[in-house]
CSV table of C-alpha atoms in Angstrom, one decimal:
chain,number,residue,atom,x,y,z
Q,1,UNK,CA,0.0,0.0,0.0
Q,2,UNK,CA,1.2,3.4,-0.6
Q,3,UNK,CA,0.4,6.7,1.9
Q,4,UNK,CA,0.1,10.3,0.7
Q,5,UNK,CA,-0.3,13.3,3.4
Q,6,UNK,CA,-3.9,14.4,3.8
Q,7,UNK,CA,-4.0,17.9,2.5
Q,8,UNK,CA,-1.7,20.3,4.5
Q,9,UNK,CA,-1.9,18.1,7.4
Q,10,UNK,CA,1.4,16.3,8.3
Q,11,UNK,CA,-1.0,13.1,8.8
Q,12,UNK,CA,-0.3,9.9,6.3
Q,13,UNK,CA,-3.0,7.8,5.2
Q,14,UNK,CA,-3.2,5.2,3.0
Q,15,UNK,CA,-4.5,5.7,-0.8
Q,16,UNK,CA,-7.0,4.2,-0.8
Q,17,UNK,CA,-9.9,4.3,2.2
Q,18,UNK,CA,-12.3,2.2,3.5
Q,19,UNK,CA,-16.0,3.1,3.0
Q,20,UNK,CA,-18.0,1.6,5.5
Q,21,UNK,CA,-21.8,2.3,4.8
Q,22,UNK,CA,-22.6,-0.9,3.3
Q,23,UNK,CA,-21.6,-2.5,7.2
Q,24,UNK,CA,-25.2,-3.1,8.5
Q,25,UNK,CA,-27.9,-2.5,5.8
Q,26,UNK,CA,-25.6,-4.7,3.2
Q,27,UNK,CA,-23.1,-6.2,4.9
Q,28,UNK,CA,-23.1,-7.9,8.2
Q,29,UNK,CA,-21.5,-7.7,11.2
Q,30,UNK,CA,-19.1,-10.6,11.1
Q,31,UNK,CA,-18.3,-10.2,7.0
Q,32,UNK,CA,-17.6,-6.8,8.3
Q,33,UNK,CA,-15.3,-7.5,10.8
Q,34,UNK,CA,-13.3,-9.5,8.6
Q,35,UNK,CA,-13.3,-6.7,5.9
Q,36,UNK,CA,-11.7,-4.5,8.1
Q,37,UNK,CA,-9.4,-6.6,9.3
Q,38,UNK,CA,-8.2,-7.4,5.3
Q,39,UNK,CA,-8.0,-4.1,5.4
Q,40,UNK,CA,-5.7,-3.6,7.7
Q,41,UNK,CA,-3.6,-6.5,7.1
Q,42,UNK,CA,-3.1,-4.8,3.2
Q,43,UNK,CA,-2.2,-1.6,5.0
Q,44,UNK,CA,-5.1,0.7,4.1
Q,45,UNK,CA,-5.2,3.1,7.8
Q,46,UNK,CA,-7.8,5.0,6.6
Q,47,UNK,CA,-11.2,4.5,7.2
Q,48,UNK,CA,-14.5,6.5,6.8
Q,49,UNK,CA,-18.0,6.7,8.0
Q,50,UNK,CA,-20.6,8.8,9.3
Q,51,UNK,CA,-22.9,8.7,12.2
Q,52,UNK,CA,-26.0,8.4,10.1
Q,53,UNK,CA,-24.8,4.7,8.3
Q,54,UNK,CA,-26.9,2.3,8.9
Q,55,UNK,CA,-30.4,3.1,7.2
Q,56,UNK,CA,-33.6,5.2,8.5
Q,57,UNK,CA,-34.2,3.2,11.3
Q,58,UNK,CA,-31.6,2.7,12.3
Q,59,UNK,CA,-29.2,5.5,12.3
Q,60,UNK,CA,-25.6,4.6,14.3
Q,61,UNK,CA,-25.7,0.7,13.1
Q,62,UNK,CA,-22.0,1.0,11.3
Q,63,UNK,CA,-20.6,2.7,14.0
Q,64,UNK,CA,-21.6,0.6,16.1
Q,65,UNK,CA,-19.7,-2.4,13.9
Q,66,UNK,CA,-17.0,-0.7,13.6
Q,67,UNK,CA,-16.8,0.1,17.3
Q,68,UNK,CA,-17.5,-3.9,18.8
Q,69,UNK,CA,-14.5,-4.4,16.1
Q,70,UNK,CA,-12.2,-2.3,18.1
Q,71,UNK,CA,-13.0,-3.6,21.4
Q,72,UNK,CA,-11.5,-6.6,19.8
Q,73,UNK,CA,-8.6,-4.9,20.6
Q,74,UNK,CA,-5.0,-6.4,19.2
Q,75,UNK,CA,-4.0,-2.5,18.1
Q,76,UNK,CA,-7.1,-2.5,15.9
Q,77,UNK,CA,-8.1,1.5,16.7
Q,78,UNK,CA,-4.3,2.5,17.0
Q,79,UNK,CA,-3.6,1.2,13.9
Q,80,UNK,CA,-6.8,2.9,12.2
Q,81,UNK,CA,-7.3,6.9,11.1
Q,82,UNK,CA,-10.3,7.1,11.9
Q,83,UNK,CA,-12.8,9.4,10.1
Q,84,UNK,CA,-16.8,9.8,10.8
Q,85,UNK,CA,-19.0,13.2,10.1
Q,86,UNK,CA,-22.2,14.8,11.4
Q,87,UNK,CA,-25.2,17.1,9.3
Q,88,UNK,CA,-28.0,14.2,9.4
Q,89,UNK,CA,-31.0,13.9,11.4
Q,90,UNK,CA,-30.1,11.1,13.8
Q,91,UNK,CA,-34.1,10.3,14.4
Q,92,UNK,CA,-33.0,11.1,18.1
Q,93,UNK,CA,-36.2,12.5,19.9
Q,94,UNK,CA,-34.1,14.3,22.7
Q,95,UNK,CA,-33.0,16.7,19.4
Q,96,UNK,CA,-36.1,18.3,19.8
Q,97,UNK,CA,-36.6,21.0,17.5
Q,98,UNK,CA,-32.6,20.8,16.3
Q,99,UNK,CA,-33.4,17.4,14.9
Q,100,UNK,CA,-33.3,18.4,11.5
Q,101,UNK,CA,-30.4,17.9,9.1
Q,102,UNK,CA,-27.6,20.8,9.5
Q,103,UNK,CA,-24.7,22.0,11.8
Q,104,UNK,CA,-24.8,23.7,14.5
Q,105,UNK,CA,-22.6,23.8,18.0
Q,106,UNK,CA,-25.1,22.9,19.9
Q,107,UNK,CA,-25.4,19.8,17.3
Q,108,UNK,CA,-21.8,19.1,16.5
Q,109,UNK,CA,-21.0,18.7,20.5
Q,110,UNK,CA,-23.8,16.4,21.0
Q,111,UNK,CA,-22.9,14.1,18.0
Q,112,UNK,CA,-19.7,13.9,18.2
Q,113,UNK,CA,-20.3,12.7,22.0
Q,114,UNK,CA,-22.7,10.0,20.5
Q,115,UNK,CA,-20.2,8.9,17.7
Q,116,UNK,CA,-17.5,9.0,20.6
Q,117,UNK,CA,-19.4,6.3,22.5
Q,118,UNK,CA,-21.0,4.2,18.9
Q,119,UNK,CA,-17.3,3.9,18.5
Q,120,UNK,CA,-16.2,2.8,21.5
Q,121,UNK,CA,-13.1,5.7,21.5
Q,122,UNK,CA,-12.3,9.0,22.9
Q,123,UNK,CA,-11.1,10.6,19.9
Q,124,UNK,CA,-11.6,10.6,15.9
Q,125,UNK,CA,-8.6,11.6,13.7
Q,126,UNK,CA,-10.6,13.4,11.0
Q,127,UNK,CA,-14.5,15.0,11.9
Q,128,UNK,CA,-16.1,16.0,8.9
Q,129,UNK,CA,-19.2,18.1,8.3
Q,130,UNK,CA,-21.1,15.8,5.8
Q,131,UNK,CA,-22.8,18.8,3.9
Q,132,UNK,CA,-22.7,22.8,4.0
Q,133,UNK,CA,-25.1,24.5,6.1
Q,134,UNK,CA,-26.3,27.7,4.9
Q,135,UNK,CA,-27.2,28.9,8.3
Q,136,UNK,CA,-24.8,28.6,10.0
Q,137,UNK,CA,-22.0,31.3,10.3
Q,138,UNK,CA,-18.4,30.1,10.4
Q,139,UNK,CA,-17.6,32.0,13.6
Q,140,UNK,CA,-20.1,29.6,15.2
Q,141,UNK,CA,-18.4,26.5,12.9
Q,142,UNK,CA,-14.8,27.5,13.7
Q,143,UNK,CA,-15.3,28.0,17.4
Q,144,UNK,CA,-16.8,24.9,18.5
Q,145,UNK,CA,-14.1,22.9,15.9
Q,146,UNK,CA,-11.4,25.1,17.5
Q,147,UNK,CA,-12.5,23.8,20.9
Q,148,UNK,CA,-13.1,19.7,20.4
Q,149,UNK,CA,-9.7,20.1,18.5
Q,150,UNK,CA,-8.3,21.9,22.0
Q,151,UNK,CA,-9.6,19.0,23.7
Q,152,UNK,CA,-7.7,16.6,21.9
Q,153,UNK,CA,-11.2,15.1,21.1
Q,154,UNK,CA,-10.6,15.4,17.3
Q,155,UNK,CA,-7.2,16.0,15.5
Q,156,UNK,CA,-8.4,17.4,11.7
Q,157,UNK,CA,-11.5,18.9,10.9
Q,158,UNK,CA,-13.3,18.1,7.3
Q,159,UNK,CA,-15.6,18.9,4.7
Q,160,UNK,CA,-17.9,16.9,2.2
Q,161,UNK,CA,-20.2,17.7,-0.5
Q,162,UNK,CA,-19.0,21.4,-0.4
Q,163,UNK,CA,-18.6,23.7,-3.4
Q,164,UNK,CA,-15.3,25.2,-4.2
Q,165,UNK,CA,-16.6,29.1,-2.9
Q,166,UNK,CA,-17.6,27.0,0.5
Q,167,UNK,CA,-13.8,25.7,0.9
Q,168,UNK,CA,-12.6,29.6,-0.1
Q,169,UNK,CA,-14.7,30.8,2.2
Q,170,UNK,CA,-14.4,28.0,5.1
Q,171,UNK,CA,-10.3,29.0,5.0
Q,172,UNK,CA,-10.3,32.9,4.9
Q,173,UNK,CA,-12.3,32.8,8.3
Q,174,UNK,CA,-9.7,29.6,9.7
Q,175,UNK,CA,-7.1,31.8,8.5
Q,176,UNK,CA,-8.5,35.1,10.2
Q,177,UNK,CA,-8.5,33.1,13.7
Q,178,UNK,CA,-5.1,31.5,13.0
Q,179,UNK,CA,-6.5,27.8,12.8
Q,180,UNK,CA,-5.5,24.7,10.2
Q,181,UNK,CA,-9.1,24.6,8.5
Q,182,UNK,CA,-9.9,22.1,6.4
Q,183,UNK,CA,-7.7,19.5,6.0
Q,184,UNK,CA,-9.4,17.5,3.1
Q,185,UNK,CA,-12.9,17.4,1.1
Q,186,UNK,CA,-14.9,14.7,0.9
Q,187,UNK,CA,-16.9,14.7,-2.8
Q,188,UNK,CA,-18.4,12.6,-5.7
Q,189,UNK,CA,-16.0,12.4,-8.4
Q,190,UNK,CA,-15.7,9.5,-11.5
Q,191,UNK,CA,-15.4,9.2,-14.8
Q,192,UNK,CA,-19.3,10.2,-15.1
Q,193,UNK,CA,-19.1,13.0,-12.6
Q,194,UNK,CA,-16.3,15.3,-13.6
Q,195,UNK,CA,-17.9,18.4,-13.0
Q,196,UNK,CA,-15.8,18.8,-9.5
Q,197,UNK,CA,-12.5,19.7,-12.1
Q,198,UNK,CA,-14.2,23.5,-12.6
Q,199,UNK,CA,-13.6,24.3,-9.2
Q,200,UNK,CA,-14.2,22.0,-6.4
Q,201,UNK,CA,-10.6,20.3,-7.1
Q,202,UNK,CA,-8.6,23.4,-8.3
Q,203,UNK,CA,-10.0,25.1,-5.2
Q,204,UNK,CA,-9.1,22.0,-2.7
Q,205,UNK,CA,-5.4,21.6,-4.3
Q,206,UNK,CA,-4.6,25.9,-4.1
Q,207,UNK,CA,-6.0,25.9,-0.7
Q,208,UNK,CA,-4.8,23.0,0.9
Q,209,UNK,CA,-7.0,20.3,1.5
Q,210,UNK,CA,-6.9,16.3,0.2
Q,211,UNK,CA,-9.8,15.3,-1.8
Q,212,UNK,CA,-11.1,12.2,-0.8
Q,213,UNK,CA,-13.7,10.9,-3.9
Q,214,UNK,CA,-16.7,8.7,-2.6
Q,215,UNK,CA,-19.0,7.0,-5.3
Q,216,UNK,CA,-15.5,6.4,-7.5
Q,217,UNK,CA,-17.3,3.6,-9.3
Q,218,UNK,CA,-20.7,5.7,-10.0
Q,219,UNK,CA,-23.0,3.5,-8.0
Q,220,UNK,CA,-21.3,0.4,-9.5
Q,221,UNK,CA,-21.6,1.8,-13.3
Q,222,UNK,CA,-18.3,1.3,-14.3
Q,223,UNK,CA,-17.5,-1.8,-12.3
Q,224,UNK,CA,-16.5,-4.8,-14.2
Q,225,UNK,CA,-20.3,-6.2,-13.9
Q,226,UNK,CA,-22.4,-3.3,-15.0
Q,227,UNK,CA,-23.1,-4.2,-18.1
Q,228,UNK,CA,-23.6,-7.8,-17.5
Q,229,UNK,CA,-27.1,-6.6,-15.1
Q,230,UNK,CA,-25.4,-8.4,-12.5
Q,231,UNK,CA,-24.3,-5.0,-10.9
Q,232,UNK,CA,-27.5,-3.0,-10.7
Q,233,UNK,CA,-29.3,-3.6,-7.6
Q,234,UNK,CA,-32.3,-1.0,-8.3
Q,235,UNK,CA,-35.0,-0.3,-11.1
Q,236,UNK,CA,-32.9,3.4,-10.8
Q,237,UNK,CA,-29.2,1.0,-11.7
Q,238,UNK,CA,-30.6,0.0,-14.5
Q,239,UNK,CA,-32.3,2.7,-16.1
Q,240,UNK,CA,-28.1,4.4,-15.7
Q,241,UNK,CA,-26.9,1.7,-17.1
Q,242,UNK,CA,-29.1,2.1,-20.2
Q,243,UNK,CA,-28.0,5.8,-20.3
Q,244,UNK,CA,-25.0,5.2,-20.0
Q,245,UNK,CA,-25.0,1.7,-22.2
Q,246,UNK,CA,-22.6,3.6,-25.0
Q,247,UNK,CA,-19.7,4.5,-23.2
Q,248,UNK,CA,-19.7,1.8,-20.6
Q,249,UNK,CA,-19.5,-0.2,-23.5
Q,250,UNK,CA,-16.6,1.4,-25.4
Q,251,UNK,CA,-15.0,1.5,-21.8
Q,252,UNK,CA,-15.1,-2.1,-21.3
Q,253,UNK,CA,-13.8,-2.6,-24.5
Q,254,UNK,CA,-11.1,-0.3,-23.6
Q,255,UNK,CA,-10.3,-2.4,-20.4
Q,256,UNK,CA,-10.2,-5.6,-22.6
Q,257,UNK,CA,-7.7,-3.7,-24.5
Q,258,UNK,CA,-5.2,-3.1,-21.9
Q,259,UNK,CA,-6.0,-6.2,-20.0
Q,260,UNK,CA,-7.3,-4.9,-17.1
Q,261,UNK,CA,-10.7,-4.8,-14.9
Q,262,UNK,CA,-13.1,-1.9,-15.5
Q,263,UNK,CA,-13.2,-1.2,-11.8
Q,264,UNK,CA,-9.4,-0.9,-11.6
Q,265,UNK,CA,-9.5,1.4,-13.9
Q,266,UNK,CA,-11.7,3.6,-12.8
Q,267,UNK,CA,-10.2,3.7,-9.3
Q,268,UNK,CA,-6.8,4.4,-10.8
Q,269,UNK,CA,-8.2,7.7,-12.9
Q,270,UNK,CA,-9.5,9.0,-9.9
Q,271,UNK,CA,-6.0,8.5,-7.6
Q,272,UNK,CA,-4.7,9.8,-10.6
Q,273,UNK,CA,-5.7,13.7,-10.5
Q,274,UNK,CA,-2.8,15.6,-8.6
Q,275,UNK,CA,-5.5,16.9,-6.0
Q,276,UNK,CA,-6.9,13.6,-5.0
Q,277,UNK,CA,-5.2,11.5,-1.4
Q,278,UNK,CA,-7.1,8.5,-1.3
Q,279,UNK,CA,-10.7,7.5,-2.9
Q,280,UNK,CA,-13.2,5.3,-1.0
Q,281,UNK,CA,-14.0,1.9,-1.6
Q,282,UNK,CA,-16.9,0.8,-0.2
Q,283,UNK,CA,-16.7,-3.2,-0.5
Q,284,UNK,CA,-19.8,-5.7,0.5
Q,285,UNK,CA,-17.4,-8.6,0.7
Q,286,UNK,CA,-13.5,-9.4,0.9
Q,287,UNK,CA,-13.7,-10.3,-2.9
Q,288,UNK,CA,-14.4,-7.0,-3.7
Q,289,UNK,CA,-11.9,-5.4,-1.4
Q,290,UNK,CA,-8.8,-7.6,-2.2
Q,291,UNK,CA,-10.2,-6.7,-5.7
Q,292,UNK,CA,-9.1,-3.3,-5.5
Q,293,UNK,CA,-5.7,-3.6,-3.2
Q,294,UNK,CA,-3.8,-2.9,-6.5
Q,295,UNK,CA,-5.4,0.6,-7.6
Q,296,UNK,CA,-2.2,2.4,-5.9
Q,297,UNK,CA,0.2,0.3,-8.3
Q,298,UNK,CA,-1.7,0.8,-11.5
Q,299,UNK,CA,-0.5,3.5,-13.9
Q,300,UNK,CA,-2.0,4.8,-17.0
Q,301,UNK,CA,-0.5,5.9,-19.7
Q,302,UNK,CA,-0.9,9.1,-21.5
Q,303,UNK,CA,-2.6,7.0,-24.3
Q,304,UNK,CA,-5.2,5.3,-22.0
Q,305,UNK,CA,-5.6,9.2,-20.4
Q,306,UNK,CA,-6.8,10.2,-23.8
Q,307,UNK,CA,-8.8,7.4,-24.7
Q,308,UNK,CA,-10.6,7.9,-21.1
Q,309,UNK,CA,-11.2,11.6,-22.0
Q,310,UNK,CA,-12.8,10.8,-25.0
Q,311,UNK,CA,-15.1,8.5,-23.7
Q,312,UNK,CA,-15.8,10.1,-20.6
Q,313,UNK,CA,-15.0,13.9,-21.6
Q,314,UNK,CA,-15.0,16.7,-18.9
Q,315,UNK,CA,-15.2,20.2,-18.4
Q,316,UNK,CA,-11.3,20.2,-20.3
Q,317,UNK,CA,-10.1,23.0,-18.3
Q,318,UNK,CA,-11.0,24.5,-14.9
Q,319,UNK,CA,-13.4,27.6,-14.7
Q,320,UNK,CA,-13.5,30.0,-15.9
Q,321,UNK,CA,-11.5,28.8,-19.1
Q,322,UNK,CA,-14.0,26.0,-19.4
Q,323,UNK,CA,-16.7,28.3,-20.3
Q,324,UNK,CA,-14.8,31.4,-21.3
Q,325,UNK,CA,-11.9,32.6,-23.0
């Protein structure tokens, strides 16, 4: 496994990271357990989930895996980065009237607490807020961050889902208070979503933060099964997949070409922008995780580059270029 520094941060993590929201609703507890300690045992440090993993009903589920998995013991959390976020409603009744989705200090002290205990630790490496909150005034965001990072409760704070004017903004007021920031976004990016290379990743890499891609695959669209039906799961899988049918196909042909898996190569595009640390896979069984252990070795060429490009063109240049001269 290889390890890249997370954004400005002076912390290593592995390239790629362990997406855990399948553990639960898809994946149970003991295939889990033995997922994460693959994992481990191939040297990927990093792993991610949120406090809201587990379904509607019940919100908390995978960090509650995760945390029976450290009380294992055997160095199993000292060995782990550990990163979870907060934004959802946790369907707690105590919440009251601050039960719906959003950030707030009041909110970020009292889920972080609950994560604390799902997880069965005193501390998370990397806290990220799972989606920008309009409302709420970065005063308010950096001060109660500031303090759970004085605390020693939390190490790095994140971001995820946030446009590339949030990340501006989130650092001029970190800046103004003389703290770190953001150490790393969290957002969708693939072959089929490439929209982040206006400004999202230019904005990430100038300002300092790692980008850490989840959905890599698109939902399972440009995994090696797609177009065999065997990878859609949903009446919504399929209808992609029918979209999509002409350049998944000419993408799998492409794959035959070089002699590789479709999945491989879509996980290696993605490690390969300059502003990306580590994407998230999000395997349902160890098949599917040893599967993707040799992303981080894979290199494409400049020829493969193009060919992807043409299939799966983007913006071509960041903004404003992309849409002006």
């Amino acid at each position: 496994m290889k390890y890249s520094y997370l954004g400005k941060s002076g912390l290593k993590v592995s390239q790629l990271c362990l997406g855990t929201m399948n553990f639960g609703p898809e994946t149970e507890e003991k295939e889990a357990f033995k997922i994460m300690d693959a994992a481990l045992d191939a040297g990927i440090n990093f792993f991610d989930t949120a406090n809201v993993y587990g379904g509607v009903e019940k919100r908390g589920w995978t960090e509650e895996i995760i945390g029976r998995w450290f009380k294992q013991g055997g160095g199993r959390r000292e060995k782990v980065i550990l990163a979870t976020k907060a934004y959802g409603d946790m369907n707690d009744p105590n919440d009251g009237p601050n039960a719906e989705r959003g950030l707030s200090a009041y909110k970020i002290r009292r889920h972080l607490e609950a994560s604390l205990k799902r997880l069965q630790t005193d501390h998370i490496e990397l806290y990220q807020m799972h989606h920008i909150d309009r409302n709420v005034t970065w005063d308010e965001l950096w001060g109660v961050f500031e303090s759970v990072v004085n605390q020693g409760t939390v190490d790095y704070i994140g971001s995820s889902n946030f446009a590339g004017w949030h990340i501006a903004c989130a650092q001029a007021e970190a800046k103004a208070r003389h703290f770190l920031g953001l150490v790393s976004e969290q957002h969708m990016y693939n072959l089929l979503a490439r929209l982040p290379e206006l400004e999202v990743l230019p904005a990430a890499e100038k300002l300092g933060l790692g980008v850490i891609p989840w959905s890599p695959l698109a939902g399972g669209l440009l995994g090696r099964n797609a177009l065999a039906g065997t990878g859609a799961r949903s009446a919504r899988s399929a209808e992609r997949i029918e979209k999509h049918r002409s350049q998944l196909e000419q993408f799998s042909a492409l794959c035959k070409e070089i002699d590789e898996k479709e999945d491989v190569i879509a996980l290696a595009w993605v490690l390969s922008h300059s502003a990306v640390t580590s994407p998230i896979i999000g395997p349902r069984t160890i098949e599917q995780l040893q599967d993707s252990l040799r992303v981080p070795e894979v290199t494409l060429n400049e020829d493969t580059l193009k060919k992807l490009d043409e299939i799966f063109p983007g913006p071509g240049k960041p903004a404003p270029e992309a849409y002006a001269w």
